[in-house]
Backbone as a chain_set.jsonl record, in Angstrom:
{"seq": "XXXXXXXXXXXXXXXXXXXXXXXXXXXXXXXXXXXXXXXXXXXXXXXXXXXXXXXXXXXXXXXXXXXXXXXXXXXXXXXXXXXXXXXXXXXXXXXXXXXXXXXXXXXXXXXXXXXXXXXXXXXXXXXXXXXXXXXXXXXXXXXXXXXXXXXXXXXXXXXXXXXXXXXXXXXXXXXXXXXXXXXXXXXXXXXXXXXXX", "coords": {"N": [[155.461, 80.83, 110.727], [152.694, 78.685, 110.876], [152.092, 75.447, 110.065], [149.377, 74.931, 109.425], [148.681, 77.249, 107.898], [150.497, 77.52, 105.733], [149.875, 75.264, 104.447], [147.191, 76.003, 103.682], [147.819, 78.194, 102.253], [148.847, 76.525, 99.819], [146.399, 75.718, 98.925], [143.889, 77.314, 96.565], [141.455, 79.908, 95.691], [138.847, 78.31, 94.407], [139.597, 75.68, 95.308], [140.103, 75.116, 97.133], [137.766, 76.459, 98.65], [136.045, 74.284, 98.659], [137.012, 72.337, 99.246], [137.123, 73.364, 102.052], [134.469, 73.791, 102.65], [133.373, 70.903, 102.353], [134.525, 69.592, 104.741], [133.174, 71.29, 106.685], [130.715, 70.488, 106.189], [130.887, 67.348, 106.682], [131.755, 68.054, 109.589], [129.058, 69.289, 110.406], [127.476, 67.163, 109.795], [128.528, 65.228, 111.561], [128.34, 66.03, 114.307], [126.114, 67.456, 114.679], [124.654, 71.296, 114.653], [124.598, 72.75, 117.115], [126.985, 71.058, 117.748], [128.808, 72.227, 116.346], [131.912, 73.717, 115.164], [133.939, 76.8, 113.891], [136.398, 76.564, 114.495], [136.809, 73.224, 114.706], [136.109, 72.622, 112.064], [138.367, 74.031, 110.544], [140.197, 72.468, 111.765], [139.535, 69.831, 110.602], [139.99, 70.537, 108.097], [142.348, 70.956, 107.339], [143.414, 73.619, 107.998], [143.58, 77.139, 109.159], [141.604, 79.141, 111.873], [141.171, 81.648, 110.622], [141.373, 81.744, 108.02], [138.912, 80.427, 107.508], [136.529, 82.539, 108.589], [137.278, 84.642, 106.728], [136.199, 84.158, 104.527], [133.552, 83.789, 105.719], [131.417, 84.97, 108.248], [130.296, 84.042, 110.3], [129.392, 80.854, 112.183], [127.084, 80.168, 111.679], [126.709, 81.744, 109.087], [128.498, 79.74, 107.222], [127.545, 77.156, 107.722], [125.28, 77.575, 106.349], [126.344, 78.061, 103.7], [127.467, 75.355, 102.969], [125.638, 74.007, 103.086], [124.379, 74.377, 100.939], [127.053, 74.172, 99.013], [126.689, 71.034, 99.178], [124.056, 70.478, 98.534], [124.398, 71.379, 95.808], [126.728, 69.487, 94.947], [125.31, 67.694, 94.418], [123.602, 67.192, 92.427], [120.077, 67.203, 91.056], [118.846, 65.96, 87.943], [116.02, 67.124, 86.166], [113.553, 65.277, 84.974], [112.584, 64.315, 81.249], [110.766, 62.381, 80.597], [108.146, 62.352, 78.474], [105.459, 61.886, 79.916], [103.581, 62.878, 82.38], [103.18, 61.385, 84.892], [105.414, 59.778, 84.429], [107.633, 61.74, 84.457], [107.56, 63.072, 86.984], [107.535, 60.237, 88.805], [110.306, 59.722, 88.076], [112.101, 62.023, 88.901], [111.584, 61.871, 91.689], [112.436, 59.784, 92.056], [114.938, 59.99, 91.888], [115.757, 62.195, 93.589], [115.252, 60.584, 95.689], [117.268, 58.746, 95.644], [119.762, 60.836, 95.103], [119.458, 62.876, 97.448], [118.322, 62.211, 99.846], [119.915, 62.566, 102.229], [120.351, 65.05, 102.499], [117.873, 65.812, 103.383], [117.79, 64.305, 105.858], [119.61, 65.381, 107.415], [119.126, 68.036, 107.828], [116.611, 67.926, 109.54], [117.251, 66.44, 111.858], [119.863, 67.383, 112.385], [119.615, 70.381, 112.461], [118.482, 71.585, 114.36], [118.613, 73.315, 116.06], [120.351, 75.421, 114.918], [117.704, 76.797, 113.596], [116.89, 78.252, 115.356], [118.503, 79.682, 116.564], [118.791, 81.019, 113.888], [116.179, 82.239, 113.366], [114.302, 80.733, 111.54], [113.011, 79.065, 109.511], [112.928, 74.992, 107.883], [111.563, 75.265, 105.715], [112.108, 78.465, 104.859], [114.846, 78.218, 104.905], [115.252, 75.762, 102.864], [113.961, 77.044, 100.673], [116.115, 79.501, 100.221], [118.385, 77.94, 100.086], [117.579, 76.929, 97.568], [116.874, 78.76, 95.567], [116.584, 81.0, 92.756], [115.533, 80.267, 89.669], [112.616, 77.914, 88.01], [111.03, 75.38, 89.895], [111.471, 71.803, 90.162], [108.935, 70.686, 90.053], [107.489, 72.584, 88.932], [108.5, 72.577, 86.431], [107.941, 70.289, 85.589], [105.249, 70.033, 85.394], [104.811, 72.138, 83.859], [105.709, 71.287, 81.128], [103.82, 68.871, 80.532], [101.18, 70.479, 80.56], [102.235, 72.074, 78.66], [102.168, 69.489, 76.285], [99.698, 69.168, 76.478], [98.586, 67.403, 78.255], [97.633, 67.724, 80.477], [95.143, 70.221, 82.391], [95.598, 73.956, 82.467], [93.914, 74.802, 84.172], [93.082, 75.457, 87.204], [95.277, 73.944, 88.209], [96.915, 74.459, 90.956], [99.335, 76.336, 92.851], [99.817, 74.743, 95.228], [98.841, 72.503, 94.74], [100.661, 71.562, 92.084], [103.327, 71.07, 93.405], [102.462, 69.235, 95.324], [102.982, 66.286, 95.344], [106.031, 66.363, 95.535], [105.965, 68.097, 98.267], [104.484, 65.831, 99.761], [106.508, 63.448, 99.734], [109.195, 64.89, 100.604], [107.743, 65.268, 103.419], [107.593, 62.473, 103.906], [110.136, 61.89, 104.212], [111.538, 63.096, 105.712], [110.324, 62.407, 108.314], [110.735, 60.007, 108.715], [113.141, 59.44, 108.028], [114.935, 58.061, 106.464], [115.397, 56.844, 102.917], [112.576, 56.721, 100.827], [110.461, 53.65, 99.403], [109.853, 51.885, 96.657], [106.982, 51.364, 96.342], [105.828, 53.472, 98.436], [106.754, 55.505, 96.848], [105.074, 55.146, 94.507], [102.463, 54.955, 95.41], [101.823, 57.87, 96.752], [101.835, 59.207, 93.947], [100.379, 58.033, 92.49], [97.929, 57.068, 93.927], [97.13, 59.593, 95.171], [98.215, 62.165, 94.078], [98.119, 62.341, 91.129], [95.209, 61.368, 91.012], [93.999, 63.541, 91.894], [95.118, 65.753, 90.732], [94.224, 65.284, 88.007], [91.621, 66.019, 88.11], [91.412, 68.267, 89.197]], "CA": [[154.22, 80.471, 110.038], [152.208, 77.436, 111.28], [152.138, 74.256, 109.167], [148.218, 74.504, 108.482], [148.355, 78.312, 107.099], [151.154, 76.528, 104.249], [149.163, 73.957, 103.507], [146.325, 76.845, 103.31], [148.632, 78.852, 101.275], [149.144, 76.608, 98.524], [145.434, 75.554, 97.893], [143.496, 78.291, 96.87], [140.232, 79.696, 95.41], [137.804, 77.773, 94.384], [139.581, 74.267, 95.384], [139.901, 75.518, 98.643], [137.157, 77.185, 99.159], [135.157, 73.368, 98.211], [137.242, 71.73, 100.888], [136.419, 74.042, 103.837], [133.111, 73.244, 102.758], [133.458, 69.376, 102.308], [135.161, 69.556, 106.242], [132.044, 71.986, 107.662], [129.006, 69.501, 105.915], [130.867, 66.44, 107.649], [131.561, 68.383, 110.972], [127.568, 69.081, 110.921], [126.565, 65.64, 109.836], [129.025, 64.234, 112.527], [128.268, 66.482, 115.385], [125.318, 68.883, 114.974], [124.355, 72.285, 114.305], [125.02, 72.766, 118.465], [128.45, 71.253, 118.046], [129.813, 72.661, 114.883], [132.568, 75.473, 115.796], [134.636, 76.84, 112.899], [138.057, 76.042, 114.67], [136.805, 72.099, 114.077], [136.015, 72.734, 110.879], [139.563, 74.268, 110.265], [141.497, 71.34, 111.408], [139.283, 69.198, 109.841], [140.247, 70.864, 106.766], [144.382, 71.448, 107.279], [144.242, 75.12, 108.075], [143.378, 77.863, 110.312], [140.128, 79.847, 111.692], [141.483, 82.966, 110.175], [141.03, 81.211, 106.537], [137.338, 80.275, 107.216], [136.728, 83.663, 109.069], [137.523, 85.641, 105.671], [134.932, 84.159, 103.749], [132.354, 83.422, 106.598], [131.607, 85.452, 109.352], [129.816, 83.211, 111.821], [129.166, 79.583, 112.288], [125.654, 80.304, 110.338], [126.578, 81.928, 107.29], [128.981, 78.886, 107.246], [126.769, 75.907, 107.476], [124.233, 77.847, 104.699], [127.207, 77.726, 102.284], [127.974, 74.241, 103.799], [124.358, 73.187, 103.089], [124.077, 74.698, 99.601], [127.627, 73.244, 98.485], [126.121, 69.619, 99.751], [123.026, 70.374, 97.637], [124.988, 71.568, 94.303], [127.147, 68.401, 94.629], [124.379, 66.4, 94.31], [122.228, 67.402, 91.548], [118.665, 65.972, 90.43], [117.884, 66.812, 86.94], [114.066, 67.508, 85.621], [113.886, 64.209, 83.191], [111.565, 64.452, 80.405], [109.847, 61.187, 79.784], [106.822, 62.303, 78.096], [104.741, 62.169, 80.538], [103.693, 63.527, 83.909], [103.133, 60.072, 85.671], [106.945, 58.831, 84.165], [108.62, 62.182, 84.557], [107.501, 62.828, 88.579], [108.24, 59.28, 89.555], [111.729, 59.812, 87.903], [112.3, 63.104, 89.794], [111.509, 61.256, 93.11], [113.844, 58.72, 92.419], [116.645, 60.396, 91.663], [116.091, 62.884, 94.755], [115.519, 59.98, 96.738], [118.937, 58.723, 95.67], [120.808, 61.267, 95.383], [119.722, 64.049, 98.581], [117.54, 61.875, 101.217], [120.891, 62.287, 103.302], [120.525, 66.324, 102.942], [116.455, 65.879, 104.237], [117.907, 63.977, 107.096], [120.436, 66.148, 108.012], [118.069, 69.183, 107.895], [115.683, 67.388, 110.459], [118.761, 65.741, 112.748], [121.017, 68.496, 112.878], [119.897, 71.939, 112.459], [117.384, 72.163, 114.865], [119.605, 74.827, 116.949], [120.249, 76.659, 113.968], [116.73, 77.044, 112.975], [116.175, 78.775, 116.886], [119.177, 80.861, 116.178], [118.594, 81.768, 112.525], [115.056, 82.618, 113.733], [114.382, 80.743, 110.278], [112.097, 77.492, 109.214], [113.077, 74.52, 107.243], [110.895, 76.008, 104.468], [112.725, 79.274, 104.497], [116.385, 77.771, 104.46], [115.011, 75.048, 101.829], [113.832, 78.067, 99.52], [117.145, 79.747, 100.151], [119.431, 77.15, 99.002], [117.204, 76.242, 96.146], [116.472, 80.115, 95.078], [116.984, 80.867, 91.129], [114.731, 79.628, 88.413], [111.845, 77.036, 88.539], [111.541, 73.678, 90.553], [111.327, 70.548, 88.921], [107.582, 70.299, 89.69], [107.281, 73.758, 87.409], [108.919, 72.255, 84.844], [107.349, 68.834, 85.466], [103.911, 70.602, 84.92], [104.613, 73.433, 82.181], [105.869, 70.315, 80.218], [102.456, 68.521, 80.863], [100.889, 71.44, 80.158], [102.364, 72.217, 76.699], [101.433, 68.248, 75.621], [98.34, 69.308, 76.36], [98.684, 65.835, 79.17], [96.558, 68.687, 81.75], [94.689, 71.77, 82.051], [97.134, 74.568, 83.476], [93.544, 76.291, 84.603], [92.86, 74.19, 88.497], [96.605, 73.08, 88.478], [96.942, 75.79, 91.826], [100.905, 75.795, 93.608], [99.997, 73.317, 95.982], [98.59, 71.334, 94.124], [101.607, 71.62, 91.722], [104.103, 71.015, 94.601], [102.084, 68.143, 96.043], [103.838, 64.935, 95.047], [107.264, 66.588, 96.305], [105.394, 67.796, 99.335], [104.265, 64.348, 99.994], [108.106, 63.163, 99.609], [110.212, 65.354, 101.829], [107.697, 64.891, 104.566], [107.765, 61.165, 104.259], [111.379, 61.883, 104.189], [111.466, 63.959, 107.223], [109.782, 61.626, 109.003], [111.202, 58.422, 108.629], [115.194, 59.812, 107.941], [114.938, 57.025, 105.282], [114.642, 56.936, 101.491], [111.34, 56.015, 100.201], [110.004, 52.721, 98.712], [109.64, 52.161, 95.193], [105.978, 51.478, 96.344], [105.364, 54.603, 98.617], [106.354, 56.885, 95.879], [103.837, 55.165, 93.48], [101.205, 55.297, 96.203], [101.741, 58.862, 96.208], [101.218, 59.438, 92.78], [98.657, 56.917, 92.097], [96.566, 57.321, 95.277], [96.478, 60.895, 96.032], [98.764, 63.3, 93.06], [97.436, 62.059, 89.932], [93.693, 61.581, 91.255], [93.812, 65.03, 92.281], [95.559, 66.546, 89.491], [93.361, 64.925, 87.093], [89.915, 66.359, 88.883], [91.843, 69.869, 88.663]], "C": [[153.814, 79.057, 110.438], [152.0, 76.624, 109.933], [150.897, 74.617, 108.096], [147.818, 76.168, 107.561], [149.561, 77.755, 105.885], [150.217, 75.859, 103.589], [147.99, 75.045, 103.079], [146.81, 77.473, 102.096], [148.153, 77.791, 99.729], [147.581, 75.491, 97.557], [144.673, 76.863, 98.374], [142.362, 78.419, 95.863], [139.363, 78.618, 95.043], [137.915, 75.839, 94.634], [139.578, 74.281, 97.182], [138.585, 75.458, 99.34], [136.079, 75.391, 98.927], [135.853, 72.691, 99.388], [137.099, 71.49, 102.211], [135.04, 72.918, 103.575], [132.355, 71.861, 102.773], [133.472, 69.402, 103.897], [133.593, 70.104, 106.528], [130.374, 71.403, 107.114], [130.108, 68.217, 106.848], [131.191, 66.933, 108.955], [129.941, 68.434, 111.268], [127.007, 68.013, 110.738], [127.11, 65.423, 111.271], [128.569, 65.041, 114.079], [126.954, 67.881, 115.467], [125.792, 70.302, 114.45], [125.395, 72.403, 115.808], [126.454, 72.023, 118.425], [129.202, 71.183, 117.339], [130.441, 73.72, 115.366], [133.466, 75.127, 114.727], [136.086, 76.669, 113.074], [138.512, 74.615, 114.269], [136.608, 71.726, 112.243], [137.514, 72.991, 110.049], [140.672, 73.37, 110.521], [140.789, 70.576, 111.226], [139.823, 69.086, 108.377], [141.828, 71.533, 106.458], [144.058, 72.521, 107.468], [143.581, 75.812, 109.173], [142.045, 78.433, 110.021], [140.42, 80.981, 110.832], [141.241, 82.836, 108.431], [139.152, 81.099, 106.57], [136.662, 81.942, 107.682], [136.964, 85.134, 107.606], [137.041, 85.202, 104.76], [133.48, 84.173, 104.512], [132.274, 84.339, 107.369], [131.459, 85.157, 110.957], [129.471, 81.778, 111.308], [127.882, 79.402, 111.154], [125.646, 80.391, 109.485], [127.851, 80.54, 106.871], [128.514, 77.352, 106.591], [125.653, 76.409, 106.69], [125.105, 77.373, 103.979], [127.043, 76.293, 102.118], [126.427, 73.464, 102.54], [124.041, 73.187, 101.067], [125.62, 74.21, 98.402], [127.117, 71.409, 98.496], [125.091, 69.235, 98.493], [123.51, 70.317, 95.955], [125.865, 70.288, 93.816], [126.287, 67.476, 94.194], [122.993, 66.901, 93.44], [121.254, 66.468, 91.027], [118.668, 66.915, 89.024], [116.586, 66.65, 86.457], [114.219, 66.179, 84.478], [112.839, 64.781, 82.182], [111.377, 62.516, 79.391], [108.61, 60.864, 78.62], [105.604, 61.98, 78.561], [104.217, 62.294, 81.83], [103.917, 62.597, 84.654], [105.1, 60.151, 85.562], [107.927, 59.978, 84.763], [108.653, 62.762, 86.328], [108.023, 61.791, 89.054], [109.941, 59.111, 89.285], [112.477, 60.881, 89.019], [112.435, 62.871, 90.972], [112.257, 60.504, 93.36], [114.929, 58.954, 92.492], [117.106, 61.754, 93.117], [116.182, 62.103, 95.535], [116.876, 59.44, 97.027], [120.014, 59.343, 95.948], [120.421, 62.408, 96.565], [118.808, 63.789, 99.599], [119.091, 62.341, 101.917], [120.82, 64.204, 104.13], [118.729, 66.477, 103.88], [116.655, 65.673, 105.719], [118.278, 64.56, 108.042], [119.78, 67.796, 108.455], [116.896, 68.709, 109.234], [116.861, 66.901, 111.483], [119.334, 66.756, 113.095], [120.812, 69.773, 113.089], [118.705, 72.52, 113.259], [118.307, 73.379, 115.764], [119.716, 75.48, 116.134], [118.845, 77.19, 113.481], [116.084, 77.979, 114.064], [117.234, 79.921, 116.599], [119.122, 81.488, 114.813], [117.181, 82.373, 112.706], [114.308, 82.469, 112.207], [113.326, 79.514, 110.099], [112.658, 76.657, 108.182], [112.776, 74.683, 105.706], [111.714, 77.087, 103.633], [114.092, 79.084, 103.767], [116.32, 76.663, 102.833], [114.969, 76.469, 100.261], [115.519, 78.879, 99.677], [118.316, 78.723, 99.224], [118.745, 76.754, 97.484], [116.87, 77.8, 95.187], [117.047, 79.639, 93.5], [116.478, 79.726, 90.748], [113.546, 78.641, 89.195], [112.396, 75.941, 89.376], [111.129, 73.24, 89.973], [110.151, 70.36, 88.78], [107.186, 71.088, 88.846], [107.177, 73.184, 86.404], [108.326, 71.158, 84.615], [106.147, 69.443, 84.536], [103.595, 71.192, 84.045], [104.696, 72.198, 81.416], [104.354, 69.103, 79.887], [101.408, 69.728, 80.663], [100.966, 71.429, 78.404], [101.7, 70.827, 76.004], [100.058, 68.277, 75.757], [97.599, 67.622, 77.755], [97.483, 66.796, 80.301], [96.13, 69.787, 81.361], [95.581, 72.671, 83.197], [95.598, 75.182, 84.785], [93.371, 74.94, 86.154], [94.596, 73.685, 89.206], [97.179, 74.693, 89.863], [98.771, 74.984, 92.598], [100.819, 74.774, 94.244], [99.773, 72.68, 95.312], [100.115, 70.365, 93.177], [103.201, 70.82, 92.564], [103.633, 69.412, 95.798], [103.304, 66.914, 96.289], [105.27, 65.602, 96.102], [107.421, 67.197, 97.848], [105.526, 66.785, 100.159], [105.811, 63.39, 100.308], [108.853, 63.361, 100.559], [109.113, 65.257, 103.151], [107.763, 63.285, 104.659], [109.081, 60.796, 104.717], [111.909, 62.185, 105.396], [110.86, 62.959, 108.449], [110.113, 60.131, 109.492], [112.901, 58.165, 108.823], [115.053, 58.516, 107.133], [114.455, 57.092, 103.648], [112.947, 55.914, 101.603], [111.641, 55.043, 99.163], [109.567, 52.934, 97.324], [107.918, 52.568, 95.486], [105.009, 52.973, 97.138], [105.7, 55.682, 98.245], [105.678, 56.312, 94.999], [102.643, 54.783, 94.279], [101.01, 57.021, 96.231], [101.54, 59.284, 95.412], [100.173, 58.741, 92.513], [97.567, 57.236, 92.755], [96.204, 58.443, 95.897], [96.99, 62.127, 94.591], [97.674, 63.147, 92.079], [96.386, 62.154, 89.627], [93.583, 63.383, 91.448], [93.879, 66.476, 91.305], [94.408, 66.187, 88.086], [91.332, 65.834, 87.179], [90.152, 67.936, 89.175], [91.351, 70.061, 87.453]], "O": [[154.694, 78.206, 110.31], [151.765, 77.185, 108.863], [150.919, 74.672, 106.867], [146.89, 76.255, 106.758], [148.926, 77.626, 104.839], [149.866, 75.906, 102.41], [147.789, 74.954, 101.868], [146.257, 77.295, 101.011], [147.387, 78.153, 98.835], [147.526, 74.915, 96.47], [144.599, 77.401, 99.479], [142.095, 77.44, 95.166], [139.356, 77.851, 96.006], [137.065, 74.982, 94.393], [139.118, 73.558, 98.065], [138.279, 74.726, 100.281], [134.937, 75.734, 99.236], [135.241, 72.519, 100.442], [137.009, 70.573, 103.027], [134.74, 71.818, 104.039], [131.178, 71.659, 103.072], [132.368, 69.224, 104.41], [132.755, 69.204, 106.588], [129.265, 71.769, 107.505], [129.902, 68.393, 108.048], [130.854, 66.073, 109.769], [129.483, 67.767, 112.196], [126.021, 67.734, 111.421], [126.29, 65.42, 112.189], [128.528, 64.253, 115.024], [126.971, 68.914, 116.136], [126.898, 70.537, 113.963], [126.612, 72.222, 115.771], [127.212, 72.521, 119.256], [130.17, 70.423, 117.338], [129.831, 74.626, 115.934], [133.841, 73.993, 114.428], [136.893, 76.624, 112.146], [139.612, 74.324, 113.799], [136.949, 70.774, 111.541], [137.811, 72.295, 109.078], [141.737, 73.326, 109.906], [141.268, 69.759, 112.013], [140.036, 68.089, 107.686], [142.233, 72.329, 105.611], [144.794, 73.003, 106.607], [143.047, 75.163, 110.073], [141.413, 78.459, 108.965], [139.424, 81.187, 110.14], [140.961, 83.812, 107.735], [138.369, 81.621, 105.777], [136.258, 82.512, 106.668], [136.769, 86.339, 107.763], [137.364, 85.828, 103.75], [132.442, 84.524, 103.95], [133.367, 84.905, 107.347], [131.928, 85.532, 112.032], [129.287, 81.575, 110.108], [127.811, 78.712, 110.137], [125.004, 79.691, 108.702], [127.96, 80.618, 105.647], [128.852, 76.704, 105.6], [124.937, 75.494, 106.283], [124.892, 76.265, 103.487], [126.46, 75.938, 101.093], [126.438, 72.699, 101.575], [123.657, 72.318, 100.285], [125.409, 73.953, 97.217], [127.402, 70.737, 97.505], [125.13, 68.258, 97.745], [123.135, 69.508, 95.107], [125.861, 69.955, 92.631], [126.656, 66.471, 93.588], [121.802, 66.944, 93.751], [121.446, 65.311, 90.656], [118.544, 68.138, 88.956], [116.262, 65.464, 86.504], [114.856, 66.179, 83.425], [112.286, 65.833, 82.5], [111.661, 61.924, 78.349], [108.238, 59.813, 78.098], [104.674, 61.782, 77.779], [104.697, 61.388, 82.51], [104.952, 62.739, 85.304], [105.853, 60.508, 86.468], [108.889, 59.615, 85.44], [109.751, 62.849, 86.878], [109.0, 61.981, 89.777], [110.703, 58.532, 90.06], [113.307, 60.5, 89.844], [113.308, 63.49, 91.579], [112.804, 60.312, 94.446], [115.834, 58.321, 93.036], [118.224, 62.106, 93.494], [117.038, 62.333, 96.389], [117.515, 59.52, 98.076], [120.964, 58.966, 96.634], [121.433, 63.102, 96.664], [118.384, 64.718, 100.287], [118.179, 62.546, 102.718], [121.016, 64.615, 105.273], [118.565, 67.195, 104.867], [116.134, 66.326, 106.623], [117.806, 64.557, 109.179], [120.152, 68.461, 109.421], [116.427, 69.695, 109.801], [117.335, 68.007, 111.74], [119.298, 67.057, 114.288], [121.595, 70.419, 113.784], [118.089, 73.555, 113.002], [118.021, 74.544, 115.486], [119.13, 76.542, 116.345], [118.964, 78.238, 112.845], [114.97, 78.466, 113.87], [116.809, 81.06, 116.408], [119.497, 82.659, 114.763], [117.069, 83.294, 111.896], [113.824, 83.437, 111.621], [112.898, 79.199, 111.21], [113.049, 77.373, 107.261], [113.485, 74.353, 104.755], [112.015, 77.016, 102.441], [114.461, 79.481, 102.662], [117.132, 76.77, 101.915], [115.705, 76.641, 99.289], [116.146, 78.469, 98.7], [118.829, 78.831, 98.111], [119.371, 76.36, 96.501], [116.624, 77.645, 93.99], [117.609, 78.615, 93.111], [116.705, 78.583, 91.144], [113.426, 78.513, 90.414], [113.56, 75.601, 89.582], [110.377, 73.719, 89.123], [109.785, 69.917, 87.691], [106.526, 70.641, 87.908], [106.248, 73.124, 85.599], [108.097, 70.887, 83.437], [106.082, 69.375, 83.309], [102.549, 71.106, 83.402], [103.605, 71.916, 80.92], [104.182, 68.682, 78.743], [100.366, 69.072, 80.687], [100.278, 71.056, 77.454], [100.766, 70.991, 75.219], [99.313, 67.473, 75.197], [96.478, 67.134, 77.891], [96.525, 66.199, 80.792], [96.466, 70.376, 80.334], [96.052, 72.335, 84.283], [95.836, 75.743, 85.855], [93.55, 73.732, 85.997], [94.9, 73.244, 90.314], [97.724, 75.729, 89.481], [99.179, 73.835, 92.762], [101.576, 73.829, 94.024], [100.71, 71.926, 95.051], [100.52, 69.217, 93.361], [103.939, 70.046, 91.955], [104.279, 68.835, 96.672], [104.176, 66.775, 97.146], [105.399, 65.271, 97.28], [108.409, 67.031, 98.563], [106.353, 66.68, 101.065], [105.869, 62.675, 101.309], [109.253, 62.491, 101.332], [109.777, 65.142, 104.181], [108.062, 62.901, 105.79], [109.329, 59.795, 105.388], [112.705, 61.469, 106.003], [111.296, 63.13, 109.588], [109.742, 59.439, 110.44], [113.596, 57.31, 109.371], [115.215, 57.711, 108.05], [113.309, 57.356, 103.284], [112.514, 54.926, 102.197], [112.516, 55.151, 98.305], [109.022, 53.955, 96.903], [107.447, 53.637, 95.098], [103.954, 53.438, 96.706], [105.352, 56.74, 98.77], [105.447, 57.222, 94.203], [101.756, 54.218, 93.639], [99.987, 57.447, 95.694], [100.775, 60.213, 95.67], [99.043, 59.195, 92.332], [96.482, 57.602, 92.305], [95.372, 58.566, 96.796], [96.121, 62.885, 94.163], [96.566, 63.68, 92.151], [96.018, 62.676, 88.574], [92.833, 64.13, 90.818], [93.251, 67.525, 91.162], [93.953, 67.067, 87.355], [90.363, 66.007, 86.439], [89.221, 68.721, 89.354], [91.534, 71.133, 86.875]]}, "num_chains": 1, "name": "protein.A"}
């Protein structure tokens, strides 16, 4: 029996299975989509392909998990300030804090996977984020109920704007945003807009 199927052996479900996945998000930060292979991933992570291989099947369904453990570590929650202005610019801050690194890495790294998944940033984004509303939902129903807007004009994009506005600034730059160009965003283009809905 080889060393790294022991050490496999004696961690197992679900502490395990968070490890691999720790090892196969820093193999794709550190080296790409194009030079992630699940054998590096396996001695990254003490053990053998035959361990990753019996939850995964290919390099792809791999770095999804990969991408969507990354994301779950790092949760934003929906604040509730009382009001739309306070509880958007909170939302922005706390994504900018805690998951500019996953925007980056999505733009940086996975352009090969996005040619072999025959997939779009959009698609994989809605994938890992699937189940229940997004925070702008909830931003808005909550603004809504206070009666702070009218729901009738408030159309998805519109809805979706501000965080729109965000991940491409995000995408674009591979840098968190400024206190000031997320309250140029709201100030100078969301708010006006939403308001005239």
């Amino acid at each position: 029996m080889h060393l790294e199927e022991t050490v496999a052996r004696r961690r197992r479900g679900a502490r395990l299975e968070a490890e691999l996945l720790e090892a196969a998000w820093a193999e794709l930060i550190e080296r790409g989509y194009a030079g992630f292979t699940l054998e590096a991933v396996a001695r990254r992570a003490g053990t053998s392909t035959p361990v990753l291989y019996r939850r995964w099947a290919n390099k792809q369904l791999l770095v999804e998990a990969a991408l969507l453990h990354a994301t779950s570590a790092r949760p934003v929650e929906t604040p509730d300030t009382g009001t739309l202005r306070g509880d958007l610019l909170a939302s922005m801050r706390a994504a900018n804090e805690a998951r500019i690194d996953l925007l980056a890495a999505m733009t940086a790294t996975l352009g090969a996977y996005f040619d072999e998944a025959r997939t779009s940033p959009a698609q994989l984004r809605r994938q890992v984020l699937a189940g229940g509303p997004s925070a702008a939902d909830v931003i808005f129903q909550r603004a809504i109920d206070r009666g702070e807007v009218d729901a009738e004009g408030l159309t998805p994009r519109i809805r979706a704007l501000a965080f729109d506005l965000f991940r491409h600034e995000a995408l674009t730059t591979l840098r968190p945003l400024s206190d000031e160009v997320i309250e140029e965003i709201l100030d100078d283009i969301v708010l006006p807009l939403v308001r005239k809905a």
